[in-house]
Short mmCIF file of C-alpha atoms in Angstrom, two decimals:
data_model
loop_
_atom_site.label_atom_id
_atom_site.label_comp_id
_atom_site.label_asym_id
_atom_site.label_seq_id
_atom_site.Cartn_x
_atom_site.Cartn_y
_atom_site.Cartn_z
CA UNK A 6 -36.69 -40.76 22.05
CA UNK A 7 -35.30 -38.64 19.55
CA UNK A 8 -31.48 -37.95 20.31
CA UNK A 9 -27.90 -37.47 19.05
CA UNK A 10 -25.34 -39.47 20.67
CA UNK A 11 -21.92 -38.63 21.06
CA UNK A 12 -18.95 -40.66 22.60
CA UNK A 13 -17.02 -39.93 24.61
CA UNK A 14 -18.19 -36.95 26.54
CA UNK A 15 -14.81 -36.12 27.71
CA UNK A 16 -11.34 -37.38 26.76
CA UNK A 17 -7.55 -35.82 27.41
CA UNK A 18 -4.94 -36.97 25.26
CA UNK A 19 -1.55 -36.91 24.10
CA UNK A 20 -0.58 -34.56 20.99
CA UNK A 21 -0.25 -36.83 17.80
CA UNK A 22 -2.29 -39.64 19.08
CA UNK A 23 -5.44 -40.95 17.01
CA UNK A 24 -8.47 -40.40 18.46
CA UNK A 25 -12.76 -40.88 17.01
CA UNK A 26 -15.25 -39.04 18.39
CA UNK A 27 -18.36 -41.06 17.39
CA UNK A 28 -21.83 -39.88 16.31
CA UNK A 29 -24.89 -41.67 16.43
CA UNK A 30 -28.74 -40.30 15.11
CA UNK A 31 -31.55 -42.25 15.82
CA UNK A 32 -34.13 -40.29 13.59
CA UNK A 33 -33.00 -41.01 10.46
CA UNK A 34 -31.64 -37.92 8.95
CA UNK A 35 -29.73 -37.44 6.09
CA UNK A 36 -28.16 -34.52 7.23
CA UNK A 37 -25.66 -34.06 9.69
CA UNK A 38 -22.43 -31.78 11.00
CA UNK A 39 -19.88 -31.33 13.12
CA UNK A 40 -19.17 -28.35 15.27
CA UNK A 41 -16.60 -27.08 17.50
CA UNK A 42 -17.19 -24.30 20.61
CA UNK A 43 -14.55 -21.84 21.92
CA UNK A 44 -14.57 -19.19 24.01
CA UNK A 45 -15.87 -15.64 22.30
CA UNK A 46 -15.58 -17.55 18.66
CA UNK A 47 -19.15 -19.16 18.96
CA UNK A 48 -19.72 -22.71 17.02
CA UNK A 49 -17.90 -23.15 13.91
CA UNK A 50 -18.92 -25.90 11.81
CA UNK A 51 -16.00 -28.49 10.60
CA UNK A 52 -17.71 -30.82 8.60
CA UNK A 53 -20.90 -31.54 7.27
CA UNK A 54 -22.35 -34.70 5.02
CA UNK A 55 -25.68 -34.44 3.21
CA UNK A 56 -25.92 -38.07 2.92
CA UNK A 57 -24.19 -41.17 3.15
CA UNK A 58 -20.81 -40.87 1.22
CA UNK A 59 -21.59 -37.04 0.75
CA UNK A 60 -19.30 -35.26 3.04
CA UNK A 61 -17.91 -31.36 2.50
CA UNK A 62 -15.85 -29.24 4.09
CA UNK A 63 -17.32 -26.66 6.57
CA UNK A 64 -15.51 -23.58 7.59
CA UNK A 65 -12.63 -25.26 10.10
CA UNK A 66 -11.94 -28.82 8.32
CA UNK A 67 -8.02 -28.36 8.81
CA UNK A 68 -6.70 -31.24 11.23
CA UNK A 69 -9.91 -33.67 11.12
CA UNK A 70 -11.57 -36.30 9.26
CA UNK A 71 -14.68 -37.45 8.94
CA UNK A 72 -16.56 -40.30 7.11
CA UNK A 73 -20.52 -41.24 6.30
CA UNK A 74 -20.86 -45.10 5.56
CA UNK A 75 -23.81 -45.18 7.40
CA UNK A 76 -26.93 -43.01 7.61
CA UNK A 77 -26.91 -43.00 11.43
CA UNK A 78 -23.17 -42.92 11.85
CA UNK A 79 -21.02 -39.67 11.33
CA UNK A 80 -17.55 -40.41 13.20
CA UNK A 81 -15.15 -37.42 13.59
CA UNK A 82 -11.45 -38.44 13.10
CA UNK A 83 -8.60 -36.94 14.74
CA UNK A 84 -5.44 -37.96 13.20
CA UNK A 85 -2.45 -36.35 14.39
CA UNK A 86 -4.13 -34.45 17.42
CA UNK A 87 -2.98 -30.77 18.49
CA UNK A 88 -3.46 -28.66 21.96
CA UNK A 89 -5.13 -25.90 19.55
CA UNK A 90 -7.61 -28.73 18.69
CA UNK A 91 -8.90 -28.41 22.63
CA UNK A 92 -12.07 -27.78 22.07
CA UNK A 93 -16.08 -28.79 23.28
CA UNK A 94 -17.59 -30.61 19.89
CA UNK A 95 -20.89 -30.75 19.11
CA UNK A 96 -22.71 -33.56 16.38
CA UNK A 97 -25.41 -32.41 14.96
CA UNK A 98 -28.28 -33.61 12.92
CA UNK A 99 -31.49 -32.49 10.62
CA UNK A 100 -33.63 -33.81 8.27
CA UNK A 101 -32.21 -32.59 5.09
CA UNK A 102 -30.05 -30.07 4.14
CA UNK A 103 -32.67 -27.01 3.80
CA UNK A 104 -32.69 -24.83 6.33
CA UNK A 105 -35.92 -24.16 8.68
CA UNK A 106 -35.63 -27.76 9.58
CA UNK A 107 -34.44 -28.21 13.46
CA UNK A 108 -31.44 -29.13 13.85
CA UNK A 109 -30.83 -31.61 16.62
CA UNK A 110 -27.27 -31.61 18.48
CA UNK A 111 -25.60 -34.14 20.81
CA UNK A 112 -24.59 -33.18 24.46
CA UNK A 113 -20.89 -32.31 23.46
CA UNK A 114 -17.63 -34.10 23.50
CA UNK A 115 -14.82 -32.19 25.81
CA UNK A 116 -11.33 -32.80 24.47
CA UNK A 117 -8.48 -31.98 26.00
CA UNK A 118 -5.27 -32.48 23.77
CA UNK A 119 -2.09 -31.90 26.16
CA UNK B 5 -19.42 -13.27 4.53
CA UNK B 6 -22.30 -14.19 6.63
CA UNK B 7 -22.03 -12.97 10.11
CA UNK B 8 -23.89 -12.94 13.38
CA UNK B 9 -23.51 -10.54 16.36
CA UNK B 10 -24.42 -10.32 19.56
CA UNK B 11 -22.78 -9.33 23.39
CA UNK B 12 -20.93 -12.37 25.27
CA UNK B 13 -22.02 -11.37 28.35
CA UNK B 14 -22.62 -12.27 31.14
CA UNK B 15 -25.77 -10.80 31.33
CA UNK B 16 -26.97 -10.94 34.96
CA UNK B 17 -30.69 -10.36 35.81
CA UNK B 18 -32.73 -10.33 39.06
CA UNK B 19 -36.05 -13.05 38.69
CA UNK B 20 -38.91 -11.67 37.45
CA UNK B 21 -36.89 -8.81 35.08
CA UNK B 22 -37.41 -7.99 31.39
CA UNK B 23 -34.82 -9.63 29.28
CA UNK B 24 -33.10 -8.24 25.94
CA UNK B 25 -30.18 -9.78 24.28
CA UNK B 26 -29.76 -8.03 21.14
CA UNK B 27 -28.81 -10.07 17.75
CA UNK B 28 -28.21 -8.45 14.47
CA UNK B 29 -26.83 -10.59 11.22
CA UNK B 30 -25.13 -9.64 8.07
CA UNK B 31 -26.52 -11.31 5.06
CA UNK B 32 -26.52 -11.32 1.23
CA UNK B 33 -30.14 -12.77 0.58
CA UNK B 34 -33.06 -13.59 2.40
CA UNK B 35 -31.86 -16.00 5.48
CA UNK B 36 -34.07 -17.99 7.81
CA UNK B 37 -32.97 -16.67 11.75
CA UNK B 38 -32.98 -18.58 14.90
CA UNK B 39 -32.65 -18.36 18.69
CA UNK B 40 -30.94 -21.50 20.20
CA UNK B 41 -30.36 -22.17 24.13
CA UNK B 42 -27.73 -24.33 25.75
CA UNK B 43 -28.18 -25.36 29.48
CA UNK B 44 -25.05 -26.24 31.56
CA UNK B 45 -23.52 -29.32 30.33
CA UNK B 46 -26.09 -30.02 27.65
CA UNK B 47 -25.91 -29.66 23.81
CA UNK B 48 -27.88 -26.77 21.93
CA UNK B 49 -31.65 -26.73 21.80
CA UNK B 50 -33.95 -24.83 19.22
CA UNK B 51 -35.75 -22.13 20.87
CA UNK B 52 -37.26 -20.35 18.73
CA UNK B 53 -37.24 -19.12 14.50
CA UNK B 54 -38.60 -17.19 11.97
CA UNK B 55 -38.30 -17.16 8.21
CA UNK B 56 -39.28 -14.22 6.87
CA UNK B 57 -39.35 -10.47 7.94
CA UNK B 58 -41.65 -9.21 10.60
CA UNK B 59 -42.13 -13.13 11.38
CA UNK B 60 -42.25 -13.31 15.11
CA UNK B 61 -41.09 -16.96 16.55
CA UNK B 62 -42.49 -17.44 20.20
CA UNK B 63 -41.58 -20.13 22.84
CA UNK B 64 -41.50 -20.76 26.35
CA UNK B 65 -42.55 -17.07 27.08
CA UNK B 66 -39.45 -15.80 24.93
CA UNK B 67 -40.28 -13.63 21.69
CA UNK B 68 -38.05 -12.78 18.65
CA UNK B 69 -39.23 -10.42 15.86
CA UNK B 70 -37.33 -10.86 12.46
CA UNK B 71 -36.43 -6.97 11.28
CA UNK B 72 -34.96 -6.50 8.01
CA UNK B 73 -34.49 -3.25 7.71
CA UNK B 74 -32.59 -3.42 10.92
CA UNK B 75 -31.26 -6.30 10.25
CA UNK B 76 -32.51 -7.50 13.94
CA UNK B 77 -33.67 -10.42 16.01
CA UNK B 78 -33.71 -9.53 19.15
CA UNK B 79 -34.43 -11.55 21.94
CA UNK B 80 -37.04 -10.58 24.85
CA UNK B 81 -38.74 -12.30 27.53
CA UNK B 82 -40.93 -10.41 30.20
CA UNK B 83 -39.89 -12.32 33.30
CA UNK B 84 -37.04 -14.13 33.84
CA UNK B 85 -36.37 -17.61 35.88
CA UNK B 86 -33.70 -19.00 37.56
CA UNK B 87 -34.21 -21.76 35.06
CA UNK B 88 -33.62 -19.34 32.45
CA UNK B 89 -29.76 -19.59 33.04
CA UNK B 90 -28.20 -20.58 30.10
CA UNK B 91 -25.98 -19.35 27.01
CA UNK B 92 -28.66 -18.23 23.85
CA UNK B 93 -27.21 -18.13 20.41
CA UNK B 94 -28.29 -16.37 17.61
CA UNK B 95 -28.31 -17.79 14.35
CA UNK B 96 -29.43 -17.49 10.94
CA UNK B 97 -29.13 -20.07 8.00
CA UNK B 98 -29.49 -18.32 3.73
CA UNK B 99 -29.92 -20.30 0.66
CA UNK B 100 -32.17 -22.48 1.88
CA UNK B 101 -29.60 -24.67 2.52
CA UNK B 102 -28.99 -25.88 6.29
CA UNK B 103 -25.38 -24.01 6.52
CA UNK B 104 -25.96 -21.88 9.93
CA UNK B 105 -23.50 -19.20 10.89
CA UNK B 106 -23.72 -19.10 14.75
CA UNK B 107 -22.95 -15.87 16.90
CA UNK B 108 -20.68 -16.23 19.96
CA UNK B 109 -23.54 -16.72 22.59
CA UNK B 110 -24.58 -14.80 25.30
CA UNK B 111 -24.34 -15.77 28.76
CA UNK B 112 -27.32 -15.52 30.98
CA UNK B 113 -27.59 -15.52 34.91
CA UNK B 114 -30.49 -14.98 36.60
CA UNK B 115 -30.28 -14.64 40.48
CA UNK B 116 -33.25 -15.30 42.87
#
């Protein structure tokens, strides 16, 4: 089954504590994003890597990390978390980096930064 | 800037009504525009698309039309389901590149 996999589905932590979010595709796409959702802002996307080693900025990248070793893989790091980082995150994946091609998203990642 | 609007909601609807949630984009080009529908506690799912004006995408009884000279894609479906409940999101995605500016969502209820 086609699917994006995201771990863990909810976490609360401390401010300033390190923290991965991981991201797993099984359909081997080269391209694939991050997202975060808030309340009457929509998604905004964070990250986004059009293939391994390729990574770019998206249009919120301040405060996280992200790396692309591995075609499947696309971790999101957390370094020094915030409270305004509280947030539902979505992983998301697509074939290639032209648009008309679905893009397939995770279930989400709640994360609670206290 | 590309942009994407449409109403937060909620929109509440009796089963069996006629559904609009209106979506209309800002755009420099030519952009490719989507519908995509997020169930409770579930990530986002392609509903629906079209790539070109007067394209009309289709699925699951829903229907968008792709207006460019209003700048439209409005969402309609004839008769709603209590499975219908979800958040929709408008999108659209220019350049041919897979950058897509998302709207806020809009809320649906649908009571029996």
């Amino acid at each position: 089954e086609a699917q994006v996999t995201q771990n863990p589905r909810y976490l609360i932590t401390v401010t300033g504590k390190k923290l991965t979010v991981t991201c797993s595709q099984n359909m081997n796409h080269e391209y694939m994003s991050w997202y975060r959702q808030d309340p009457g802002l929509g998604l905004r996307q964070i990250y986004y890597s059009m293939n391994v080693e390729v990574t770019d900025k998206g249009d919120v990248p301040e405060g996280y990390k992200v790396s692309r070793k591995e075609k499947r893989n696309f971790p999101l790091i957390l370094e020094s978390p915030s409270p305004n980082q509280t947030s539902l995150y979505f992983c998301a994946s697509s074939l290639d980096m032209y648009s008309g091609n679905t893009i397939y998203f995770g279930e989400g990642s709640w994360l609670t930064v206290v | 800037g590309d942009s994407v609007t449409q109403m937060e909601g909620p929109v509440t609807l009796s089963e069996e009504a006629f559904l609009t949630i209106n979506c209309t984009y800002t755009a420099t080009g030519y952009p490719s525009l989507f519908w995509y529908v997020q169930y409770p506690g579930e990530g986002l799912q392609l509903l629906l698309k079209a790539t070109k004006a007067d394209d009309k995408g289709s699925n699951k009884g829903f229907e968008a039309t792709y207006r460019k000279e209003t700048t439209s894609f409005h969402l309609e479906k004839g008769s709603v389901q209590v499975s219908d409940s979800a958040v929709y999101f408008c999108a659209l995605s220019e350049g041919g590149y897979q950058k897509v500016t998302f709207g806020i969502g809009t809320k649906l209820q649908v009571i029996p």
